[in-house]
Structures are given as C-alpha cells and as structure tokens.
CSV table of C-alpha atoms in Angstrom, one decimal:
chain,number,residue,atom,x,y,z
A,24,MET,CA,91.8,183.5,50.9
A,25,SER,CA,92.7,179.9,51.9
A,26,ARG,CA,93.0,179.0,55.7
A,27,THR,CA,96.0,180.2,57.7
A,28,VAL,CA,99.1,178.1,56.8
A,29,ALA,CA,101.9,177.7,59.7
A,30,LEU,CA,105.6,177.1,59.2
A,31,LYS,CA,107.1,173.9,60.3
A,32,THR,CA,109.2,174.1,63.4
A,33,ALA,CA,112.5,173.6,61.5
A,34,ASP,CA,111.4,176.4,59.1
A,35,ARG,CA,110.7,178.8,61.7
A,36,ARG,CA,113.8,178.5,63.6
A,37,PHE,CA,116.0,179.1,60.2
A,38,LEU,CA,113.6,181.9,59.1
A,39,ARG,CA,114.4,183.6,62.7
A,40,ASP,CA,118.0,183.2,62.2
A,41,LEU,CA,118.0,184.6,58.7
A,42,GLU,CA,115.8,187.6,60.1
A,43,GLN,CA,119.0,187.9,62.5
A,44,VAL,CA,121.3,188.3,59.8
A,45,LEU,CA,119.5,190.4,56.8
A,46,PHE,CA,118.7,192.5,59.6
A,47,GLY,CA,122.5,193.0,60.6
A,48,ASN,CA,125.0,195.0,59.6
A,49,PRO,CA,127.0,192.8,56.7
A,50,PHE,CA,130.2,194.7,57.9
A,51,SER,CA,130.0,193.3,61.3
A,52,PRO,CA,132.7,190.4,62.1
A,53,GLU,CA,130.1,187.8,63.2
A,54,ARG,CA,128.4,188.3,59.5
A,55,PRO,CA,130.7,185.5,58.0
A,56,SER,CA,130.4,182.7,60.5
A,57,LYS,CA,126.5,183.6,60.6
A,58,MET,CA,125.7,183.1,56.8
A,59,GLY,CA,127.9,179.9,56.5
A,60,ARG,CA,125.9,178.2,59.2
A,61,LEU,CA,122.8,179.3,57.3
A,62,ALA,CA,124.4,178.1,53.8
A,63,PRO,CA,126.7,175.6,54.8
A,64,GLY,CA,129.3,174.3,52.1
A,65,ALA,CA,129.3,177.6,50.4
A,66,ASP,CA,133.0,179.3,49.9
A,67,ALA,CA,132.9,182.0,53.3
A,68,GLY,CA,135.9,183.9,51.4
A,69,ASP,CA,133.5,184.5,48.2
A,70,LEU,CA,130.5,186.5,49.1
A,71,PRO,CA,128.5,186.0,45.7
A,72,SER,CA,128.9,182.5,46.3
A,73,VAL,CA,127.7,182.4,49.8
A,74,TYR,CA,124.5,184.6,49.0
A,75,ASN,CA,123.6,182.4,46.1
A,76,ALA,CA,123.9,179.6,48.1
A,77,LEU,CA,121.8,181.0,50.7
A,78,ALA,CA,119.1,182.0,48.4
A,79,GLN,CA,119.0,178.3,47.0
A,80,VAL,CA,118.5,177.4,51.0
A,81,VAL,CA,116.0,179.6,51.3
A,82,ARG,CA,114.0,178.9,48.2
A,83,ALA,CA,114.2,175.3,49.3
A,84,CYS,CA,112.6,176.1,52.8
A,85,LEU,CA,109.7,178.0,51.2
A,86,GLN,CA,109.1,175.8,48.5
A,87,SER,CA,106.7,173.2,50.4
A,88,TYR,CA,104.2,176.7,51.1
A,89,GLU,CA,104.1,177.4,47.3
A,90,ILE,CA,100.5,177.6,45.6
A,91,GLY,CA,100.7,178.2,41.6
A,92,GLY,CA,104.9,178.9,41.9
A,93,SER,CA,105.0,182.1,44.6
A,94,VAL,CA,104.6,181.9,48.1
A,95,ASP,CA,102.0,184.6,49.4
A,96,ARG,CA,102.8,186.0,52.9
A,97,ARG,CA,99.3,186.9,53.9
A,98,ARG,CA,98.1,182.8,54.4
A,99,PHE,CA,100.7,182.8,57.0
A,100,GLY,CA,99.6,183.6,61.1
A,101,SER,CA,100.8,186.9,62.7
A,102,ASP,CA,103.6,185.3,64.2
A,103,ASP,CA,105.2,183.5,60.8
A,104,GLN,CA,104.2,186.1,58.6
A,105,PRO,CA,107.2,188.6,59.2
A,106,LEU,CA,109.7,185.7,58.9
A,107,VAL,CA,107.9,184.7,55.6
A,108,GLU,CA,108.0,188.3,54.7
A,109,THR,CA,111.6,189.0,55.1
A,110,ALA,CA,112.7,185.7,53.4
A,111,LEU,CA,110.1,186.6,50.0
A,112,LEU,CA,111.9,189.6,50.5
A,113,TYR,CA,115.5,188.5,50.4
A,114,LEU,CA,114.7,186.5,47.4
A,115,ALA,CA,113.0,189.8,45.5
A,116,TYR,CA,116.5,191.6,46.4
A,117,HIS,CA,118.4,188.7,45.4
A,118,ARG,CA,117.0,188.7,41.9
A,119,VAL,CA,117.6,192.0,41.0
A,120,VAL,CA,121.2,192.8,42.5
A,121,PRO,CA,123.1,192.0,39.0
A,122,ASP,CA,120.6,194.7,37.3
A,123,PHE,CA,121.2,196.9,40.5
A,124,ASP,CA,124.9,196.7,40.0
A,125,ARG,CA,125.0,197.7,36.4
A,126,LEU,CA,122.7,200.4,36.8
A,127,ILE,CA,124.9,201.6,40.1
A,128,GLU,CA,128.0,201.3,37.5
A,129,ARG,CA,126.2,203.2,34.8
A,130,GLN,CA,125.2,206.0,36.8
A,131,ALA,CA,128.5,206.3,39.2
A,132,SER,CA,130.5,206.6,35.6
A,133,GLY,CA,128.3,209.5,34.4
A,134,ALA,CA,126.3,207.8,31.8
A,135,GLY,CA,123.3,206.8,33.1
A,136,GLY,CA,121.7,209.8,35.1
A,137,SER,CA,117.9,209.1,36.3
A,138,GLU,CA,117.5,206.7,33.4
A,139,PRO,CA,114.2,204.6,33.3
A,140,VAL,CA,114.7,201.2,35.4
A,141,GLY,CA,114.0,198.2,32.6
A,142,PHE,CA,113.6,195.9,35.5
A,143,GLY,CA,111.6,197.5,37.6
A,144,ASP,CA,108.1,196.2,36.5
A,145,ARG,CA,109.0,192.8,36.5
A,146,ALA,CA,110.7,193.1,40.0
A,147,LEU,CA,107.3,194.9,41.5
A,148,ALA,CA,105.6,192.2,40.1
A,149,ASP,CA,107.3,189.3,41.4
A,150,LEU,CA,106.4,191.3,45.3
A,151,VAL,CA,102.7,191.9,44.6
A,152,ALA,CA,102.3,188.4,43.7
A,153,SER,CA,104.1,187.5,46.8
A,154,GLY,CA,101.2,189.4,48.7
A,155,PHE,CA,102.4,192.9,49.3
A,156,SER,CA,100.7,195.9,47.7
A,157,GLU,CA,101.6,198.2,45.1
A,158,ALA,CA,102.7,200.7,47.3
A,159,GLU,CA,104.4,198.4,49.6
A,160,ALA,CA,106.5,196.8,46.7
A,161,SER,CA,107.5,200.1,45.1
A,162,GLN,CA,108.8,200.9,48.9
A,163,PHE,CA,110.7,197.5,48.9
A,164,PHE,CA,112.3,198.3,45.4
A,165,ALA,CA,113.5,201.5,46.7
A,166,PHE,CA,114.9,199.8,49.8
A,167,PHE,CA,116.8,197.3,47.6
A,168,PHE,CA,118.5,200.0,45.6
A,169,GLN,CA,119.4,201.9,48.7
A,170,LEU,CA,120.9,198.6,50.5
A,171,ARG,CA,123.0,198.0,46.9
A,172,ARG,CA,124.1,201.7,46.7
A,173,ALA,CA,125.1,201.7,50.4
A,174,TYR,CA,127.1,198.3,50.1
A,175,TYR,CA,129.0,199.2,46.4
A,176,PHE,CA,130.3,202.4,48.0
A,177,VAL,CA,131.2,201.3,51.7
A,178,ASP,CA,132.8,198.7,50.3
A,179,ARG,CA,134.4,200.0,47.2
A,180,LEU,CA,135.1,203.5,48.3
A,181,LEU,CA,137.0,202.3,51.6
A,182,VAL,CA,139.2,199.5,50.6
A,183,GLY,CA,141.4,197.9,53.3
A,184,ASP,CA,141.4,194.8,55.6
A,185,ALA,CA,142.9,196.2,58.8
A,186,PRO,CA,140.6,196.2,61.4
A,187,SER,CA,140.5,199.9,61.8
A,188,MET,CA,139.1,199.7,58.5
A,189,ARG,CA,136.2,197.1,59.1
A,190,GLN,CA,135.6,199.0,62.3
A,191,LEU,CA,135.2,202.4,60.1
A,192,ARG,CA,133.0,200.5,57.2
A,193,LEU,CA,130.6,199.2,59.8
A,194,GLN,CA,130.5,202.7,61.3
A,195,LEU,CA,129.6,204.2,58.1
A,196,TRP,CA,126.5,201.4,57.3
A,197,ASN,CA,125.5,202.3,60.9
A,198,SER,CA,125.5,206.2,59.7
A,199,VAL,CA,123.3,205.0,56.8
A,200,PHE,CA,120.7,202.6,58.1
A,201,THR,CA,121.4,202.7,61.7
A,202,HIS,CA,122.7,199.8,64.0
A,203,ASP,CA,119.0,197.9,63.9
A,204,MET,CA,117.8,197.7,60.2
A,205,ARG,CA,114.1,197.0,61.6
A,206,ILE,CA,113.9,200.1,63.3
A,207,TYR,CA,115.3,202.1,60.2
A,208,GLY,CA,112.9,200.7,57.6
A,209,ARG,CA,110.0,200.9,60.3
A,210,TRP,CA,110.6,204.6,61.4
A,211,LEU,CA,113.6,206.1,60.1
A,212,TRP,CA,114.0,205.7,56.5
A,213,ASN,CA,112.2,209.3,55.9
A,214,ARG,CA,113.8,211.1,58.9
A,215,MET,CA,117.7,210.2,58.5
A,216,GLU,CA,118.1,214.2,57.6
A,217,GLU,CA,117.8,214.5,61.6
A,218,PHE,CA,121.0,212.9,62.0
A,219,SER,CA,124.3,214.3,61.3
A,220,THR,CA,127.7,212.5,60.9
A,221,LEU,CA,131.0,214.2,62.0
A,222,LEU,CA,134.1,212.6,60.4
A,223,LEU,CA,137.5,213.0,62.8
A,224,GLY,CA,141.0,212.2,60.6
A,225,GLU,CA,144.2,213.5,59.5
A,226,THR,CA,144.5,215.3,56.2
A,227,GLY,CA,144.6,212.7,53.6
A,228,THR,CA,142.8,209.5,55.5
A,229,GLY,CA,139.9,209.5,53.4
A,230,LYS,CA,137.0,211.5,55.1
A,231,GLY,CA,135.8,212.7,51.6
A,232,SER,CA,135.2,209.2,50.1
A,233,ALA,CA,133.6,208.4,53.8
A,234,ALA,CA,131.4,210.9,53.5
A,235,ALA,CA,130.3,210.1,49.8
A,236,ALA,CA,129.8,206.4,51.0
A,237,ILE,CA,127.0,207.9,53.0
A,238,GLY,CA,125.7,210.9,51.0
A,239,ARG,CA,125.3,208.4,47.9
A,240,SER,CA,123.6,206.0,50.0
A,241,ALA,CA,120.2,207.9,50.9
A,242,PHE,CA,116.7,206.5,50.4
A,243,ILE,CA,115.5,207.6,47.3
A,244,PRO,CA,112.0,206.7,46.1
A,245,TYR,CA,111.1,204.6,43.2
A,246,LEU,CA,108.1,206.4,41.1
A,247,ALA,CA,106.4,203.2,39.2
A,248,ASP,CA,104.3,205.2,37.1
A,249,ARG,CA,107.2,206.6,35.6
A,250,ARG,CA,109.5,203.9,35.9
A,251,ARG,CA,112.4,205.8,37.4
A,252,PHE,CA,113.8,206.7,40.9
A,253,ALA,CA,112.7,210.5,42.2
A,254,ALA,CA,116.6,211.2,41.8
A,255,ASP,CA,120.1,210.9,40.3
A,256,PHE,CA,122.3,209.7,43.2
A,257,THR,CA,125.0,210.6,41.6
A,258,ALA,CA,124.1,214.5,42.0
A,259,SER,CA,122.6,214.1,45.9
A,260,PHE,CA,125.8,214.5,47.0
A,261,VAL,CA,127.5,217.8,47.3
A,262,SER,CA,130.5,219.2,49.3
A,263,ILE,CA,132.7,222.3,50.3
A,264,ASN,CA,135.7,222.6,51.8
A,265,LEU,CA,135.3,225.6,53.9
A,266,SER,CA,139.0,226.2,53.8
A,267,GLN,CA,138.9,227.4,50.6
A,268,PHE,CA,136.8,230.2,50.9
A,269,PRO,CA,137.5,233.6,52.9
A,270,LEU,CA,134.9,234.5,55.4
A,271,THR,CA,133.5,236.8,53.4
A,272,LEU,CA,132.4,234.0,51.1
A,273,ILE,CA,131.5,231.4,53.0
A,274,GLU,CA,128.2,232.5,53.7
A,275,SER,CA,127.3,233.2,49.7
A,276,GLU,CA,128.6,229.6,48.9
A,277,LEU,CA,126.4,227.8,51.4
A,278,PHE,CA,123.3,229.9,51.7
A,279,GLY,CA,123.7,231.7,48.0
A,280,HIS,CA,122.6,235.7,47.8
A,281,ARG,CA,120.2,237.5,45.6
A,282,LYS,CA,121.4,240.0,43.0
A,283,GLY,CA,122.9,243.3,44.5
A,284,ALA,CA,123.1,241.8,48.0
A,285,PHE,CA,126.6,243.5,48.3
A,286,THR,CA,129.2,244.8,45.6
A,287,GLY,CA,130.1,242.4,43.4
A,288,ALA,CA,126.8,240.5,43.5
A,289,ILE,CA,125.6,240.9,39.7
A,290,ASP,CA,123.7,238.1,39.5
A,291,HIS,CA,121.4,235.7,41.5
A,292,HIS,CA,123.7,233.0,43.1
A,293,GLN,CA,122.3,229.6,44.5
A,294,GLY,CA,123.9,228.0,47.4
A,295,LEU,CA,124.9,224.7,48.2
A,296,PHE,CA,121.7,224.4,50.7
A,297,GLU,CA,119.3,225.1,48.0
A,298,ARG,CA,121.3,223.0,45.4
A,299,CYS,CA,121.2,220.0,48.1
A,300,SER,CA,118.4,217.2,47.1
A,301,ALA,CA,116.1,216.2,49.6
A,302,HIS,CA,117.4,212.7,49.3
A,303,GLY,CA,120.9,213.9,49.3
A,304,ALA,CA,123.7,215.2,51.4
A,305,LEU,CA,125.6,218.2,52.4
A,306,PHE,CA,129.6,217.7,53.0
A,307,LEU,CA,131.0,220.3,55.0
A,308,ASP,CA,134.8,219.5,55.1
A,309,GLU,CA,137.1,221.6,57.2
A,310,ILE,CA,134.6,222.6,59.9
A,311,GLY,CA,136.9,223.1,61.9
A,312,GLU,CA,138.2,226.5,60.1
A,313,VAL,CA,134.9,228.2,60.3
A,314,GLY,CA,134.0,231.1,62.7
A,315,ALA,CA,131.6,231.7,65.0
A,316,SER,CA,129.3,233.7,63.1
A,317,VAL,CA,129.1,231.1,60.4
A,318,GLN,CA,128.5,228.4,63.5
A,319,ILE,CA,125.9,230.0,64.7
A,320,LYS,CA,124.1,230.4,61.2
A,321,LEU,CA,124.5,226.8,60.6
A,322,LEU,CA,123.2,225.9,63.9
A,323,GLN,CA,120.0,227.4,62.8
A,324,VAL,CA,120.0,225.7,59.6
A,325,LEU,CA,120.4,222.2,61.4
A,326,GLN,CA,117.8,223.1,64.2
A,327,GLU,CA,115.0,224.7,62.1
A,328,ARG,CA,115.7,223.3,58.7
A,329,VAL,CA,115.5,226.5,57.2
A,330,PHE,CA,117.5,229.2,55.7
A,331,THR,CA,117.5,232.7,53.5
A,332,PRO,CA,120.0,233.8,50.9
A,333,ILE,CA,121.8,237.0,51.7
A,334,GLY,CA,119.9,239.9,50.2
A,335,SER,CA,116.6,238.0,50.3
A,336,HIS,CA,113.8,237.8,53.0
A,337,ASP,CA,112.2,234.3,51.7
A,338,ALA,CA,113.0,231.7,53.9
A,339,LYS,CA,114.0,228.2,52.0
A,340,ARG,CA,113.6,224.8,53.3
A,341,PHE,CA,116.7,222.3,53.6
A,342,ALA,CA,115.9,218.7,53.6
A,343,GLY,CA,119.1,217.2,53.1
A,344,ARG,CA,121.3,215.7,55.3
A,345,VAL,CA,124.6,217.1,56.7
A,346,ILE,CA,128.1,215.3,57.2
A,347,ALA,CA,130.9,217.2,58.6
A,348,ALA,CA,134.7,216.7,58.9
A,349,THR,CA,137.7,218.5,60.6
A,350,ASN,CA,141.4,217.7,60.8
A,351,ARG,CA,141.9,219.6,63.8
A,352,PRO,CA,142.1,217.9,67.2
A,353,LEU,CA,138.4,218.6,67.9
A,354,GLU,CA,138.3,218.5,71.7
A,355,GLU,CA,141.1,221.3,72.0
A,356,LEU,CA,139.0,223.6,69.3
A,357,ARG,CA,136.2,223.3,71.7
A,358,LYS,CA,138.6,224.1,74.7
A,359,THR,CA,139.7,227.0,73.4
A,360,GLY,CA,136.3,228.3,72.2
A,361,ARG,CA,136.7,227.9,68.6
A,362,PHE,CA,134.2,225.3,68.0
A,363,ARG,CA,131.0,226.2,70.0
A,364,ASP,CA,129.5,223.3,72.2
A,365,ASP,CA,125.8,223.8,70.8
A,366,PHE,CA,127.1,223.2,67.2
A,367,PHE,CA,129.5,220.5,68.4
A,368,TYR,CA,126.0,219.0,70.1
A,369,ARG,CA,123.9,219.4,66.9
A,370,LEU,CA,126.5,217.7,64.8
A,371,CYS,CA,127.3,214.6,66.3
A,372,SER,CA,124.6,212.3,66.1
A,373,GLN,CA,127.7,210.2,65.3
A,374,VAL,CA,131.3,210.7,65.4
A,375,VAL,CA,133.5,208.7,63.1
A,376,VAL,CA,136.9,208.6,62.8
A,377,VAL,CA,139.0,207.5,60.1
A,378,PRO,CA,142.1,206.1,60.6
A,379,PRO,CA,145.9,206.9,59.3
A,380,LEU,CA,147.7,205.2,57.1
A,381,ARG,CA,150.3,204.0,59.5
A,382,GLN,CA,148.1,202.8,62.5
A,383,ARG,CA,146.3,200.5,59.2
A,384,ILE,CA,149.9,199.3,58.4
A,385,ALA,CA,150.6,198.5,61.9
A,386,GLU,CA,147.5,196.5,62.1
A,387,ASP,CA,148.0,194.8,59.3
A,388,PRO,CA,151.3,194.9,57.0
A,389,THR,CA,149.7,193.6,54.0
A,390,GLU,CA,147.3,196.2,54.1
A,391,LEU,CA,150.1,199.1,52.2
A,392,GLN,CA,150.4,196.2,49.3
A,393,ARG,CA,146.4,196.2,48.9
A,394,LEU,CA,146.6,199.8,48.7
A,395,VAL,CA,149.3,199.5,46.1
A,396,GLU,CA,147.2,197.3,44.2
A,397,LEU,CA,144.4,199.0,43.9
A,398,LEU,CA,146.0,202.1,43.0
A,399,THR,CA,147.9,201.2,40.4
A,400,ALA,CA,144.7,199.3,38.8
A,401,ARG,CA,142.8,202.8,39.1
A,402,MET,CA,146.0,204.5,37.3
A,403,ILE,CA,146.6,202.1,34.9
A,404,GLY,CA,142.8,201.0,34.2
A,405,GLU,CA,142.9,197.4,35.3
A,406,PRO,CA,144.6,195.3,37.4
A,407,ALA,CA,148.6,195.2,36.8
A,408,PRO,CA,150.4,192.6,39.1
A,409,GLU,CA,153.8,193.2,37.9
A,410,VAL,CA,153.4,197.0,38.0
A,411,SER,CA,152.3,196.7,41.7
A,412,ARG,CA,155.5,194.6,42.6
A,413,THR,CA,157.6,197.3,40.9
A,414,VAL,CA,156.3,200.1,43.4
A,415,MET,CA,156.5,197.8,46.3
A,416,VAL,CA,160.2,197.0,45.4
A,417,ALA,CA,160.8,200.7,45.3
A,418,LEU,CA,158.9,201.5,48.3
A,419,ARG,CA,160.6,198.8,50.5
A,420,ARG,CA,164.2,200.1,48.9
A,421,ASP,CA,163.8,203.9,49.2
A,422,LEU,CA,162.0,204.1,52.8
A,423,PRO,CA,162.8,203.8,56.4
A,424,ASP,CA,160.8,200.5,58.1
A,425,PHE,CA,157.8,202.4,59.9
A,426,TYR,CA,157.9,205.2,57.9
A,427,PRO,CA,155.2,207.3,59.0
A,428,TRP,CA,153.2,208.2,55.8
A,429,PRO,CA,152.2,212.0,57.5
A,430,GLY,CA,150.1,212.2,53.7
A,431,ASN,CA,148.2,209.2,54.4
A,432,VAL,CA,146.9,207.5,51.2
A,433,ARG,CA,146.9,210.9,49.9
A,434,GLU,CA,150.5,210.7,49.8
A,435,LEU,CA,150.9,207.2,49.1
A,436,GLU,CA,148.9,207.7,45.9
A,437,GLN,CA,151.6,210.5,44.7
A,438,ALA,CA,154.2,208.4,46.0
A,439,VAL,CA,152.8,205.7,43.3
A,440,ARG,CA,152.8,208.1,40.8
A,441,ARG,CA,156.1,209.3,41.3
A,442,ILE,CA,157.3,205.8,41.0
A,443,LEU,CA,156.0,205.2,37.8
A,444,LEU,CA,157.6,208.2,36.7
A,445,THR,CA,161.1,208.2,37.9
A,446,GLY,CA,161.1,204.7,39.5
A,447,GLY,CA,161.5,206.1,43.3
A,448,TYR,CA,160.1,207.8,46.1
A,449,ARG,CA,162.4,209.1,49.1
A,450,GLY,CA,159.2,210.0,51.3
A,451,ASP,CA,158.3,213.5,52.6
A,452,THR,CA,161.9,214.9,54.5
A,453,ILE,CA,160.4,217.6,56.2
A,454,ASP,CA,160.7,216.6,60.1
A,455,ARG,CA,157.0,217.2,61.1
A,456,SER,CA,154.9,215.8,64.2
A,457,ARG,CA,153.8,213.0,62.6
A,458,SER,CA,157.4,211.1,63.2
A,459,ALA,CA,156.7,211.4,66.7
A,460,GLU,CA,156.0,207.8,66.6
A,461,ASP,CA,159.5,206.9,65.5
A,462,ARG,CA,161.1,209.2,68.0
A,463,LEU,CA,159.3,208.0,70.8
A,464,ALA,CA,160.7,204.2,69.5
A,465,ALA,CA,164.2,205.3,69.0
A,466,ALA,CA,163.7,207.1,72.7
A,467,VAL,CA,162.7,203.5,73.7
A,468,ARG,CA,165.3,201.7,72.6
A,469,ASP,CA,167.7,204.1,73.8
A,470,GLY,CA,166.6,203.8,77.2
A,471,SER,CA,166.5,207.6,77.6
A,472,LEU,CA,163.0,208.4,79.2
A,473,ALA,CA,161.5,209.0,82.1
A,474,VAL,CA,157.9,207.3,83.0
A,475,ASP,CA,156.4,210.3,83.0
A,476,GLU,CA,157.6,211.6,79.9
A,477,LEU,CA,157.0,207.8,78.1
A,478,VAL,CA,153.5,208.1,79.0
A,479,GLY,CA,153.2,211.8,78.3
A,480,ARG,CA,154.4,211.5,75.0
A,481,TYR,CA,152.2,207.8,74.2
A,482,CYS,CA,149.3,209.7,75.2
A,483,ALA,CA,149.9,212.7,72.9
A,484,ILE,CA,150.6,210.2,69.9
A,485,LEU,CA,147.3,208.6,70.6
A,486,TYR,CA,145.1,212.0,71.1
A,487,ARG,CA,146.7,213.2,67.7
A,488,ARG,CA,145.3,210.0,66.2
A,489,HIS,CA,142.1,209.4,68.0
A,490,ALA,CA,141.1,212.8,69.0
A,491,THR,CA,139.2,213.1,72.2
A,492,PHE,CA,140.7,212.9,75.4
A,493,ALA,CA,138.3,209.6,76.4
A,494,GLU,CA,139.5,207.6,73.9
A,495,VAL,CA,142.8,208.1,75.1
A,496,ALA,CA,141.9,207.0,78.6
A,497,ASP,CA,140.0,204.0,77.6
A,498,ARG,CA,143.3,202.9,75.3
A,499,THR,CA,145.8,203.5,78.1
A,500,GLY,CA,143.5,202.8,81.5
A,501,LEU,CA,144.2,206.1,82.3
A,502,ASP,CA,141.3,208.0,84.1
A,503,ARG,CA,140.3,211.0,81.7
A,504,ARG,CA,141.7,214.0,83.6
A,505,THR,CA,145.3,212.3,83.9
A,506,ALA,CA,145.0,211.3,80.1
A,507,ARG,CA,144.3,215.1,79.5
A,508,LYS,CA,147.4,216.6,81.4
A,509,HIS,CA,149.8,214.3,80.0
A,510,ILE,CA,148.3,215.1,76.5
A,511,LEU,CA,148.6,219.0,77.4
A,512,ALA,CA,152.1,218.4,78.6
A,513,TRP,CA,153.3,216.8,76.1
A,514,SER,CA,151.2,218.0,72.7
A,515,ASP,CA,154.0,219.7,71.3
A,516,ASP,CA,156.0,216.7,71.0
A,517,ALA,CA,153.3,214.5,69.2
C-alpha cells in the first residue's frame, strides 16, 4: 500500500458539504438549494440534471487522487477516508440508478419477480476496486436498491406539492431511514422491525399508499453468489382491513389456525403474521375498529415478536414491521378506553397524519389540477392534457367554491370517472360533518358567532383534521386543556 494521501483543503470542504446533503432527507425543503450550491449551473427544477451535474463535480474532485483509473479509499487518512468513501458511494450509486429504475418498474408491474440482477457483478466490482471488501460491496449495493425503491414509492405514490404533502413525504422517508441516515446505516438497518408507524387521517386520504411506500422500502440483502436479492419487494408488503372481518375471524386472519381448531376449520390456514416476509411489513388498516382482546394479542406480538396460530402450541417468530392506520379520532378512542394506552405506546414510534384533500387544496390551489392530471393519465394510460382540461372545466362548473371533498382523493378519483362517463359531477350532496368549514365560513360572513362558538367550532375542525389535542393547542396558541374543552363542546358541529 502506498503512503497515506491527504485531501486538499478545498476538496475536503466540498466533500463535507456533500456528506451533509447525501445523508439528509431528499424531501427536506433545504435540499434543492444545497444541491444547487454543490452543482452550480444545474437546473434546480430538473432533478436528473442536478444529480448528473453533481456526479460530474464529484468525479472532478476525486480525479487528481486516481491511480490506474480508480480511487482507493484506503489510501487516505482516518479523517479523510469517510469523506472519500461517501463520494465513491455516491458515484457508484449514480451509475446504477438507471438500472435500478428499470428493475423496480419491472418488479412493480409484476413482470420481474425476484429475478437475477444482471448489473450486480459490475457494480460490486466497481466498489471493490475503490477499496471496499466484497461483503461491504454487497451491503452497499443492497442499500442502493433500498434508497432507490424508497424514493420511487414515496415520490410516486404520494404526489402533490402542497406543504402538507411535502411534509408527509419527508416523514415517510424518516420512517424508512430515520432522520439521520448515518445512524441508520451504522446501527439500525437490520433493526427497523422495532419501529412501528401509526398513520392517522380521514377515509380516502391515501393512508394505504403511505403504508405501501414504507412497506416496500425495507432493506433486502443482496445475495452476490446467486446474483439476486433475498426477497421480492412486491410480495414483502401485506395488508388487512380489520373492519372487514368479524371479531371471530380477525384472529384467524392475523395469526392463522390449524385444522380442527374450531368449527369450520377444515384445513390449516396461514395467517398474515406468518406470510409477512422478514424483509417486509404488515399493514393493519382501521386498527381503531378492533376490540381490546385483539389489541392485547397484537401487543404481545409486538413486544415478544412471537405468535401462536389458533389450535397450535408451536410459537412462530414474526420478523417484519408493523404499520397501522385509523380514520378515527385517536385521542377520543383512548379517552373512552376503546384503544388501549399500552397498545398505543407500542405502535407510536412515529405518528404520521395524512392530510385531507381540502387542506391540500387550501394550501396550494394548483393541487387539484395536478391530481386530476395524474388520475386521468392513470385511467387512460398516458398523459392527456385535453382530457384533464375537460375534467377541470366540469369540476369548476358543477361544484361550489371551497367544496370540502368529504371522500378526499378517493372521491376525486370517482369524480373523474363520472365526468368521463357522464360529463359532470355534482359532488356528495349528503350534509355530513366534513362540511363544517363551509358552515363556519358562512356564519363568519353573517356575523352571527359569539367568540366562544367561533373558537370552539374552529378548534373542533382542527381536531377532526389533525386528530390530537396537542396539535390543536399548538396551532391556536391555546393551552391543551382549553383546546380540549372547546373540542368536546363543539365536536358534534364539526
């Protein structure tokens, strides 16, 4: 090994800045400006252009340290080696992004499965040439696949540019990699099953898509000797809507049963906990609908990581991750005892609120058109601006200003279909609680509200939207106890 090499001062400064950006959340609001400073002249609105430009800058930075066409991280001192390692990993990742994108597209469409990875040998050879061991190269190659999958699903399944949607994407990325990828990469990459995520939000907001983005983005080891990943990410995410099953069947669906365990059990049945991959996640939708007995059994699985099928004495290990969701006001469920506190505390490693459509539109009026364009493209199979314009004309013609979209994105999807079929959409005409914003606005215009009623109805609306007393208190500047008093007094109106 040749003598130790030191980075030039300017190169060290640049690589430190690069490290801060690359280990940060790609959905953070500061990311574009930081990337722009590292790759001056690149179009900040065109991410592929920015990443290509940054790769060129990084390559130029390392060029003077090359020997035989490659940079070996082992030639650098202990202070510089991590910086050089980060730069080399970025270049290696950048080279395989197009290959990974094609692999993800094939597997997501159901055409790929757990197929051999043709570009894996080349990618691993590049990493070994940079001074990484074969084991390290396989590990980083698996990280690359995880990074690309996470970005693909978080970015594509949760579209929208409203501030609440940008915040949602940031939170989902943290759910996969934590807020500091250095901590994740060193200590937590194989321990994320200990971190549950609880999704809150109204029906139709996209909680299932948020859960899928997390569940399909788990770390999957790369088996270099077999040239394939250890699991197929499309099969690693399993879900169940608990409200669809009677109490007598929920336990069987979750834990499975053995033949003869109860009347009607004519064969063995494998439950979802057993079918969930060690590299995947189980999504428990409508968790607020299950009774205390099921909550206790779920709590035991989360704490002990083992379960027993009905009618069996053989304990089985659950190695996946749990994601849960409810559209019910969680604090009210807990207050009335319908949702056990101990169960909540085991689920709430991260609590994420998926915003309603009316909030997204209020934050960014272009959000509706953006969603319509996406939905029409999915239905037709390709972007069709003239069809999107037709849908938007019908929505503006047929719906009142500030229509509350009580069914959220799910309602919008059906509205688009109805317009394509019939030419119009009159909205949901049932007067339900989610029109509380309109009623409050009308009362404000009429000047008919006393102060207590104004504050109380506003607090109740915020609570229905954000699901916690603490969030309402924070947004209104009230103390938590006062906010709770107003919410309970006016919850029937909102």
